[in-house]
Amino acid sequence: MSRHTLREWEYLTIGDGAAGGEITRKAADRLVAAARQSELGGADGETILVNGHARLRAQQTVGVLVTPDATLEILPKIDGLDDGSTRQRLIHMLARVLDLDIASGALTRLGWQHHDLLEVLIRLFCDQLFTVVHRGLPRRYVPKEDDLPALRGRLNVPRQFTVLAASPQRLACRYDDLSADIALNQIMKAAVTRLRRIAKASETQRRLSELALVFADVSSVPVRSLPWNEVILDRTNATWASLLALARLLLGEKFQTTSLGAGEGFSLLFEMNTLFEEFIGRSLQRALAGSGLTVRLQGPRDHALLSDDNALRFATKPDIVISDGNRVRLIIDTKWKRLTGPVEDQKRGVGQADVYQMMAYAHVYGCDRLMLLYPHHEKAGSLEGRQTGHLIRGTDDARLAIATVGLADFAGLDERLRSLVSSGVQPSLAYAN
């Protein structure tokens, strides 16, 4: 099996496979077929991969496609980082969005340079599961019924005097039994079972085999029938919460099994526009906790127009709304797009439709502070933060800021976001000339 890593918008050459970095046409076709079967692929898979005559081109969907012939990893385009560091930033973003508790010490042992995103996530799951099972599997009292030689719990009177009427030596008992065969462990066993078929690294396979023995007495439940709603997390098993989120990722709809004719494939993919939006939103919630400001993601929903028959038309739903009580102080829309430099384009590559959308937000939500937020890169400016500011004509003082946030280094991200919000809410400082 060949392994390949691309960044967004990069190309993978199709050839006879002999040259380094090439992929055969047969393997390329299977990757494209896997992309088409993904829910993110669209009708022809071209939101993930564009299939050309001589090369494949990655789009703005990141993650891993696995087929019997090849593994293709697509990473986000972040300036100044090698593949390992980019992979690490991507997993940090996923961790914040999916509420995964990943200790920094655990991250340093995962071999970012040698394994693709999927293999790193599997290893992370193994390491975290090993840590908690050493303390024992969680158990709960579950109701059981059985016919026993001595009374245990309560007598099941109807069964005793019907089914067991001719067998007085057996007692129909109802009782609670402390058992490890519970929903949480069934989910963990399903994850271990599935990942044993997928993991490539020998050390990861060894660990998964050991974990399979730990869960040997737990019932095997098909993935589609797993009892997610029956999981109970409390103070006795709170350390399993992050593992449950990671298992949901590795068993959920984002991790899709695909039928490729000659074999089975897998895909674990994320649309970068959505991931960037959710990451920034969650990070702002964390950064502004205790500030008195409320951060709301994807809403509140409203409408731009009222028709003649008083029906609301053209729904609006901002990415991020920052409020102070009932007053909307700042509306932020994130865009996973690279701004151009001021010399190349005085508009900096900002889309006209995006500007119109922000103007509509200003009117609908009565907010005079708006921001379009992009990932920072070297051509956008020497420093991240506010890049340009604009007064919205026809208003008293409504302003739209164009800003960037750096993803090459997450150190101090909370403080940088607080500063960015402060510059947006108090433009008299940021817009002073």
Short mmCIF file of C-alpha atoms in Angstrom, two decimals:
data_model
loop_
_atom_site.label_atom_id
_atom_site.label_comp_id
_atom_site.label_asym_id
_atom_site.label_seq_id
_atom_site.Cartn_x
_atom_site.Cartn_y
_atom_site.Cartn_z
CA MET A 1 0.00 0.00 0.00
CA SER A 2 1.30 3.46 -0.90
CA ARG A 3 1.03 6.35 1.53
CA HIS A 4 0.74 9.99 0.55
CA THR A 5 0.31 13.30 2.35
CA LEU A 6 -0.93 16.48 0.67
CA ARG A 7 -1.84 19.95 1.84
CA GLU A 8 -5.01 21.67 0.70
CA TRP A 9 -4.87 22.54 -3.02
CA GLU A 10 -1.76 20.42 -3.62
CA TYR A 11 -1.46 17.83 -6.38
CA LEU A 12 -0.68 14.09 -6.37
CA THR A 13 0.83 12.88 -9.63
CA ILE A 14 -0.69 9.84 -11.32
CA GLY A 15 1.81 7.51 -13.02
CA ASP A 16 3.06 3.95 -12.86
CA GLY A 17 3.82 4.28 -9.15
CA ALA A 18 7.53 3.71 -9.65
CA ALA A 19 8.57 7.30 -9.00
CA GLY A 20 8.50 8.60 -5.45
CA GLY A 21 5.31 10.46 -4.65
CA GLU A 22 3.37 9.00 -7.59
CA ILE A 23 0.18 6.99 -7.43
CA THR A 24 -1.14 4.51 -9.97
CA ARG A 25 -4.31 5.21 -11.91
CA LYS A 26 -6.01 2.20 -10.28
CA ALA A 27 -5.18 3.49 -6.78
CA ALA A 28 -6.23 7.03 -7.77
CA ASP A 29 -9.60 5.78 -9.02
CA ARG A 30 -10.23 4.01 -5.73
CA LEU A 31 -9.40 7.13 -3.75
CA VAL A 32 -11.82 9.11 -5.90
CA ALA A 33 -14.47 6.40 -5.39
CA ALA A 34 -13.98 6.64 -1.62
CA ALA A 35 -14.33 10.43 -1.83
CA ARG A 36 -17.58 10.07 -3.76
CA GLN A 37 -19.01 7.83 -1.05
CA SER A 38 -18.21 10.30 1.71
CA GLU A 39 -21.00 12.58 2.90
CA LEU A 40 -18.63 15.51 2.33
CA GLY A 41 -17.71 14.50 -1.21
CA GLY A 42 -20.69 15.89 -3.08
CA ALA A 43 -22.10 14.21 -6.17
CA ASP A 44 -18.72 13.50 -7.75
CA GLY A 45 -16.39 13.66 -4.76
CA GLU A 46 -14.81 16.90 -6.01
CA THR A 47 -15.20 18.76 -2.73
CA ILE A 48 -12.51 16.35 -1.50
CA LEU A 49 -10.49 15.39 -4.60
CA VAL A 50 -10.52 16.71 -8.16
CA ASN A 51 -9.76 13.84 -10.53
CA GLY A 52 -7.55 14.98 -13.39
CA HIS A 53 -5.99 12.99 -16.22
CA ALA A 54 -2.48 13.16 -14.78
CA ARG A 55 -2.99 14.18 -11.17
CA LEU A 56 -5.37 14.45 -8.24
CA ARG A 57 -5.91 17.78 -6.51
CA ALA A 58 -6.84 18.09 -2.85
CA GLN A 59 -9.57 20.54 -1.88
CA GLN A 60 -10.52 22.12 1.46
CA THR A 61 -11.56 18.88 3.13
CA VAL A 62 -8.88 17.47 5.43
CA GLY A 63 -8.41 14.04 6.98
CA VAL A 64 -7.65 10.58 5.67
CA LEU A 65 -8.90 8.38 2.82
CA VAL A 66 -7.92 4.70 3.06
CA THR A 67 -8.36 2.15 0.27
CA PRO A 68 -6.83 -1.32 -0.30
CA ASP A 69 -4.22 0.34 -2.54
CA ALA A 70 -3.37 3.64 -0.88
CA THR A 71 -3.73 5.93 2.10
CA LEU A 72 -4.11 9.64 1.34
CA GLU A 73 -3.82 12.17 4.14
CA ILE A 74 -4.90 15.76 3.45
CA LEU A 75 -3.66 18.38 5.90
CA PRO A 76 -4.64 22.05 6.25
CA LYS A 77 -2.36 24.64 4.71
CA ILE A 78 -0.66 26.44 7.62
CA ASP A 79 2.46 28.43 6.82
CA GLY A 80 5.73 27.65 8.55
CA LEU A 81 4.87 24.14 9.75
CA ASP A 82 6.06 20.73 8.59
CA ASP A 83 3.66 17.80 8.24
CA GLY A 84 4.13 16.62 11.81
CA SER A 85 3.48 20.04 13.34
CA THR A 86 0.50 20.63 11.05
CA ARG A 87 -0.93 17.25 12.07
CA GLN A 88 -0.48 18.25 15.70
CA ARG A 89 -2.32 21.56 15.20
CA LEU A 90 -5.15 19.76 13.42
CA ILE A 91 -5.61 17.35 16.30
CA HIS A 92 -5.55 20.25 18.78
CA MET A 93 -8.35 21.86 16.76
CA LEU A 94 -10.35 18.63 16.74
CA ALA A 95 -9.76 18.20 20.47
CA ARG A 96 -11.25 21.61 21.26
CA VAL A 97 -14.21 21.18 18.91
CA LEU A 98 -15.01 17.63 20.06
CA ASP A 99 -14.29 18.15 23.79
CA LEU A 100 -11.35 15.76 23.80
CA ASP A 101 -9.13 16.05 26.86
CA ILE A 102 -5.63 15.58 25.46
CA ALA A 103 -2.75 16.16 27.85
CA SER A 104 0.29 17.81 26.30
CA GLY A 105 2.52 15.04 27.65
CA ALA A 106 0.55 12.40 25.79
CA LEU A 107 0.89 14.33 22.55
CA THR A 108 4.68 14.26 22.57
CA ARG A 109 4.76 10.45 22.38
CA LEU A 110 2.54 9.99 19.35
CA GLY A 111 5.08 10.13 16.51
CA TRP A 112 3.62 13.00 14.52
CA GLN A 113 6.22 12.69 11.77
CA HIS A 114 5.83 8.95 11.17
CA HIS A 115 2.08 8.33 11.24
CA ASP A 116 -0.89 9.85 9.46
CA LEU A 117 -3.79 11.55 11.21
CA LEU A 118 -5.88 8.40 11.53
CA GLU A 119 -3.02 6.35 12.99
CA VAL A 120 -2.25 9.12 15.50
CA LEU A 121 -5.89 9.27 16.62
CA ILE A 122 -5.99 5.48 17.03
CA ARG A 123 -2.81 5.55 19.09
CA LEU A 124 -4.18 8.39 21.19
CA PHE A 125 -7.32 6.34 21.86
CA CYS A 126 -5.21 3.30 22.83
CA ASP A 127 -2.99 5.26 25.19
CA GLN A 128 -5.91 6.93 26.95
CA LEU A 129 -7.86 3.67 27.22
CA PHE A 130 -4.82 1.85 28.62
CA THR A 131 -4.47 4.50 31.31
CA VAL A 132 -8.04 4.20 32.57
CA VAL A 133 -8.48 0.40 32.32
CA HIS A 134 -5.49 -0.08 34.61
CA ARG A 135 -7.77 1.26 37.34
CA GLY A 136 -10.42 -1.31 36.41
CA LEU A 137 -13.45 -1.30 34.14
CA PRO A 138 -16.40 0.83 35.25
CA ARG A 139 -19.26 -1.20 36.66
CA ARG A 140 -22.86 -0.51 37.49
CA TYR A 141 -25.72 -2.37 39.09
CA VAL A 142 -27.94 -3.74 36.34
CA PRO A 143 -31.30 -5.50 36.83
CA LYS A 144 -31.26 -9.23 36.15
CA GLU A 145 -33.71 -12.12 36.27
CA ASP A 146 -32.70 -15.73 36.79
CA ASP A 147 -33.97 -19.03 38.17
CA LEU A 148 -31.75 -19.88 41.15
CA PRO A 149 -31.62 -22.62 43.82
CA ALA A 150 -31.79 -19.98 46.57
CA LEU A 151 -33.62 -16.67 46.75
CA ARG A 152 -31.62 -13.65 45.66
CA GLY A 153 -33.21 -10.23 45.64
CA ARG A 154 -36.97 -10.42 45.15
CA LEU A 155 -39.18 -13.29 44.07
CA ASN A 156 -40.79 -13.00 40.64
CA VAL A 157 -44.16 -14.25 41.81
CA PRO A 158 -45.96 -14.56 38.45
CA ARG A 159 -43.11 -16.61 36.94
CA GLN A 160 -42.69 -18.73 40.07
CA PHE A 161 -46.32 -19.88 40.07
CA THR A 162 -46.64 -20.34 36.31
CA VAL A 163 -43.46 -21.33 34.49
CA LEU A 164 -41.80 -22.81 37.62
CA ALA A 165 -44.93 -24.23 39.24
CA ALA A 166 -43.69 -27.78 38.65
CA SER A 167 -40.09 -26.95 39.70
CA PRO A 168 -40.23 -25.76 43.31
CA GLN A 169 -36.47 -26.39 43.68
CA ARG A 170 -35.86 -23.33 41.48
CA LEU A 171 -36.77 -19.80 42.52
CA ALA A 172 -37.56 -17.03 40.01
CA CYS A 173 -35.38 -14.17 41.24
CA ARG A 174 -35.14 -10.51 40.35
CA TYR A 175 -32.00 -8.78 41.61
CA ASP A 176 -29.39 -6.12 40.84
CA ASP A 177 -25.94 -7.35 39.86
CA LEU A 178 -22.73 -5.31 39.75
CA SER A 179 -21.63 -5.80 36.15
CA ALA A 180 -19.01 -4.53 33.69
CA ASP A 181 -21.30 -5.42 30.78
CA ILE A 182 -22.68 -1.88 30.51
CA ALA A 183 -23.19 0.62 27.69
CA LEU A 184 -19.88 2.47 28.21
CA ASN A 185 -17.80 -0.71 28.03
CA GLN A 186 -19.77 -2.03 25.06
CA ILE A 187 -18.90 1.15 23.15
CA MET A 188 -15.23 0.84 24.07
CA LYS A 189 -15.17 -2.79 22.97
CA ALA A 190 -16.77 -1.86 19.64
CA ALA A 191 -14.11 0.81 19.12
CA VAL A 192 -11.26 -1.59 19.95
CA THR A 193 -12.72 -4.24 17.64
CA ARG A 194 -13.06 -1.82 14.74
CA LEU A 195 -9.67 -0.20 15.18
CA ARG A 196 -7.89 -3.59 15.21
CA ARG A 197 -8.96 -3.93 11.55
CA ILE A 198 -7.65 -0.50 10.65
CA ALA A 199 -4.48 0.22 12.63
CA LYS A 200 -1.22 -0.29 10.73
CA ALA A 201 1.53 0.31 13.31
CA SER A 202 2.67 -2.90 15.01
CA GLU A 203 2.84 -1.28 18.46
CA THR A 204 -0.71 0.00 18.11
CA GLN A 205 -1.91 -3.44 16.99
CA ARG A 206 -0.25 -5.00 20.04
CA ARG A 207 -1.95 -2.58 22.37
CA LEU A 208 -5.33 -3.11 20.75
CA SER A 209 -4.94 -6.88 21.11
CA GLU A 210 -4.25 -6.47 24.83
CA LEU A 211 -7.26 -4.18 25.20
CA ALA A 212 -9.44 -6.74 23.43
CA LEU A 213 -8.61 -9.21 26.20
CA VAL A 214 -9.62 -6.67 28.84
CA PHE A 215 -13.09 -6.39 27.27
CA ALA A 216 -13.47 -10.12 26.54
CA ASP A 217 -16.42 -10.56 28.93
CA VAL A 218 -18.28 -7.49 27.64
CA SER A 219 -21.03 -8.09 25.09
CA SER A 220 -20.21 -7.40 21.43
CA VAL A 221 -22.74 -4.94 20.00
CA PRO A 222 -22.84 -3.88 16.32
CA VAL A 223 -21.77 -0.27 15.79
CA ARG A 224 -25.19 0.71 14.43
CA SER A 225 -26.86 -0.64 17.61
CA LEU A 226 -24.52 0.80 20.25
CA PRO A 227 -26.40 2.17 23.29
CA TRP A 228 -25.02 5.72 23.28
CA ASN A 229 -28.07 7.09 25.11
CA GLU A 230 -27.66 4.60 27.95
CA VAL A 231 -24.18 5.78 28.96
CA ILE A 232 -24.12 7.29 32.43
CA LEU A 233 -21.17 9.53 33.34
CA ASP A 234 -20.79 10.64 36.94
CA ARG A 235 -17.99 11.33 39.41
CA THR A 236 -17.08 7.64 39.54
CA ASN A 237 -16.22 7.43 35.84
CA ALA A 238 -15.71 11.08 34.80
CA THR A 239 -12.25 10.24 33.44
CA TRP A 240 -13.97 8.29 30.64
CA ALA A 241 -15.74 11.36 29.18
CA SER A 242 -12.92 12.29 26.80
CA LEU A 243 -12.54 8.66 25.72
CA LEU A 244 -16.23 8.49 24.98
CA ALA A 245 -15.94 11.57 22.74
CA LEU A 246 -12.96 10.05 20.94
CA ALA A 247 -14.79 6.74 20.51
CA ARG A 248 -17.77 8.63 19.09
CA LEU A 249 -15.44 10.24 16.54
CA LEU A 250 -13.88 6.91 15.54
CA LEU A 251 -17.23 5.12 15.36
CA GLY A 252 -19.44 7.94 14.18
CA GLU A 253 -20.68 9.26 10.89
CA LYS A 254 -17.46 11.17 10.17
CA PHE A 255 -15.62 7.84 10.06
CA GLN A 256 -17.24 6.13 7.12
CA THR A 257 -16.74 2.63 5.81
CA THR A 258 -16.88 2.46 2.03
CA SER A 259 -17.35 -0.50 -0.30
CA LEU A 260 -14.89 -0.27 -3.16
CA GLY A 261 -15.59 -3.49 -5.05
CA ALA A 262 -12.25 -5.19 -4.52
CA GLY A 263 -12.08 -4.32 -0.85
CA GLU A 264 -13.14 -2.09 1.97
CA GLY A 265 -12.08 1.50 2.48
CA PHE A 266 -12.37 4.10 5.21
CA SER A 267 -12.56 7.85 5.41
CA LEU A 268 -12.25 10.27 8.31
CA LEU A 269 -12.77 13.74 6.90
CA PHE A 270 -13.46 17.28 8.09
CA GLU A 271 -14.53 20.32 6.10
CA MET A 272 -12.06 23.05 7.03
CA ASN A 273 -14.49 25.97 6.82
CA THR A 274 -16.67 24.29 9.43
CA LEU A 275 -13.77 23.11 11.59
CA PHE A 276 -12.17 26.57 11.64
CA GLU A 277 -15.48 28.19 12.55
CA GLU A 278 -16.18 25.78 15.40
CA PHE A 279 -12.60 25.95 16.68
CA ILE A 280 -12.62 29.74 16.83
CA GLY A 281 -16.07 29.75 18.41
CA ARG A 282 -15.11 27.25 21.13
CA SER A 283 -11.82 29.09 21.71
CA LEU A 284 -13.66 32.40 22.14
CA GLN A 285 -16.02 30.80 24.65
CA ARG A 286 -13.01 29.65 26.62
CA ALA A 287 -11.11 32.93 26.25
CA LEU A 288 -14.04 35.11 27.33
CA ALA A 289 -15.27 32.92 30.20
CA GLY A 290 -15.86 35.12 33.24
CA SER A 291 -15.66 38.36 31.25
CA GLY A 292 -19.39 39.07 31.36
CA LEU A 293 -19.61 38.56 27.59
CA THR A 294 -21.63 35.69 26.13
CA VAL A 295 -20.39 33.85 23.04
CA ARG A 296 -23.07 32.19 20.95
CA LEU A 297 -22.27 29.94 18.00
CA GLN A 298 -24.46 29.61 14.91
CA GLY A 299 -27.13 32.09 15.82
CA PRO A 300 -29.41 33.51 16.97
CA ARG A 301 -31.39 32.80 13.82
CA ASP A 302 -33.34 35.70 12.32
CA HIS A 303 -34.44 36.93 8.89
CA ALA A 304 -33.43 39.77 6.60
CA LEU A 305 -36.78 40.45 4.94
CA LEU A 306 -40.49 40.56 5.75
CA SER A 307 -42.73 39.80 2.76
CA ASP A 308 -46.02 41.53 1.93
CA ASP A 309 -47.92 38.74 3.65
CA ASN A 310 -45.82 39.24 6.83
CA ALA A 311 -43.83 36.04 6.28
CA LEU A 312 -40.14 36.09 7.25
CA ARG A 313 -37.77 35.54 4.35
CA PHE A 314 -34.02 35.00 3.87
CA ALA A 315 -32.78 33.49 7.12
CA THR A 316 -29.67 34.88 8.81
CA LYS A 317 -27.45 32.90 11.17
CA PRO A 318 -24.07 34.47 12.08
CA ASP A 319 -21.15 32.19 12.88
CA ILE A 320 -20.32 33.85 16.21
CA VAL A 321 -22.29 36.45 18.19
CA ILE A 322 -20.75 38.11 21.24
CA SER A 323 -23.28 39.74 23.55
CA ASP A 324 -23.37 41.76 26.74
CA GLY A 325 -26.72 40.82 28.24
CA ASN A 326 -29.32 41.45 25.53
CA ARG A 327 -27.05 43.75 23.55
CA VAL A 328 -25.10 42.30 20.62
CA ARG A 329 -21.61 43.77 20.84
CA LEU A 330 -19.74 41.99 18.04
CA ILE A 331 -20.62 39.64 15.18
CA ILE A 332 -17.83 37.51 13.72
CA ASP A 333 -17.95 35.40 10.59
CA THR A 334 -14.98 33.11 10.02
CA LYS A 335 -13.61 32.34 6.56
CA TRP A 336 -11.12 29.55 5.87
CA LYS A 337 -9.50 31.50 3.07
CA ARG A 338 -6.14 33.15 2.53
CA LEU A 339 -6.23 36.93 2.36
CA THR A 340 -4.12 38.55 -0.32
CA GLY A 341 -1.55 41.25 0.36
CA PRO A 342 -2.47 44.93 0.06
CA VAL A 343 -0.22 45.36 -2.99
CA GLU A 344 -1.91 42.52 -4.88
CA ASP A 345 -5.46 43.61 -4.10
CA GLN A 346 -6.66 46.59 -2.09
CA LYS A 347 -9.76 44.58 -1.15
CA ARG A 348 -7.44 41.85 0.23
CA GLY A 349 -9.41 39.11 -1.52
CA VAL A 350 -12.48 39.64 0.67
CA GLY A 351 -15.59 38.39 -1.13
CA GLN A 352 -18.22 40.95 -2.04
CA ALA A 353 -21.01 38.57 -0.96
CA ASP A 354 -19.35 38.26 2.46
CA VAL A 355 -19.39 42.05 2.89
CA TYR A 356 -23.06 42.22 1.92
CA GLN A 357 -23.83 39.47 4.42
CA MET A 358 -22.12 41.37 7.24
CA MET A 359 -24.04 44.53 6.33
CA ALA A 360 -27.26 42.52 6.61
CA TYR A 361 -26.18 41.27 10.05
CA ALA A 362 -25.56 44.85 11.18
CA HIS A 363 -29.11 45.80 10.27
CA VAL A 364 -30.95 42.66 11.43
CA TYR A 365 -29.19 42.36 14.80
CA GLY A 366 -28.75 46.08 15.50
CA CYS A 367 -25.01 45.61 15.81
CA ASP A 368 -22.47 48.22 14.69
CA ARG A 369 -19.32 46.13 15.25
CA LEU A 370 -18.60 43.35 12.77
CA MET A 371 -15.57 41.27 11.87
CA LEU A 372 -14.51 38.89 9.10
CA LEU A 373 -11.87 36.59 10.58
CA TYR A 374 -9.36 34.66 8.47
CA PRO A 375 -6.40 32.37 9.24
CA HIS A 376 -3.18 34.36 9.29
CA HIS A 377 -0.38 33.70 6.81
CA GLU A 378 2.78 35.54 5.87
CA LYS A 379 1.33 37.41 2.87
CA ALA A 380 -1.59 38.77 4.88
CA GLY A 381 0.72 40.96 6.96
CA SER A 382 3.63 40.84 9.33
CA LEU A 383 1.38 40.48 12.37
CA GLU A 384 -1.90 38.73 13.02
CA GLY A 385 -4.91 40.66 14.29
CA ARG A 386 -6.80 43.52 12.68
CA GLN A 387 -5.60 44.06 9.12
CA THR A 388 -8.02 46.72 7.82
CA GLY A 389 -11.12 48.55 9.02
CA HIS A 390 -14.06 50.05 7.16
CA LEU A 391 -16.94 52.36 7.98
CA ILE A 392 -20.22 51.03 6.53
CA ARG A 393 -21.60 53.88 4.49
CA GLY A 394 -25.09 55.10 5.34
CA THR A 395 -24.62 54.34 9.04
CA ASP A 396 -23.60 56.55 11.93
CA ASP A 397 -20.68 54.43 13.08
CA ALA A 398 -21.09 50.79 11.97
CA ARG A 399 -17.68 49.30 11.23
CA LEU A 400 -16.41 46.13 9.61
CA ALA A 401 -12.95 44.85 10.56
CA ILE A 402 -10.93 42.40 8.48
CA ALA A 403 -8.76 40.38 10.87
CA THR A 404 -6.58 37.29 11.03
CA VAL A 405 -5.64 34.79 13.71
CA GLY A 406 -2.50 32.67 13.63
CA LEU A 407 -2.69 28.88 13.87
CA ALA A 408 1.01 28.08 13.65
CA ASP A 409 1.32 28.47 17.42
CA PHE A 410 -1.54 27.97 19.89
CA ALA A 411 0.45 29.37 22.80
CA GLY A 412 -1.33 32.44 24.12
CA LEU A 413 -4.28 31.91 21.77
CA ASP A 414 -6.83 32.84 24.44
CA GLU A 415 -5.11 36.14 25.15
CA ARG A 416 -4.80 36.90 21.42
CA LEU A 417 -8.51 36.28 20.93
CA ARG A 418 -9.41 38.48 23.91
CA SER A 419 -7.33 41.25 22.38
CA LEU A 420 -9.01 40.74 19.01
CA VAL A 421 -12.48 40.98 20.55
CA SER A 422 -11.47 44.06 22.51
CA SER A 423 -10.30 45.76 19.32
CA GLY A 424 -13.61 44.89 17.68
CA VAL A 425 -15.85 46.02 20.54
CA GLN A 426 -13.82 49.21 21.16
CA PRO A 427 -12.91 50.36 17.65
CA SER A 428 -11.85 53.78 18.80
CA LEU A 429 -8.55 52.16 19.75
CA ALA A 430 -8.19 49.85 16.79
CA TYR A 431 -9.30 52.30 14.13
CA ALA A 432 -7.36 55.32 15.28
CA ASN A 433 -5.32 56.80 12.42
#
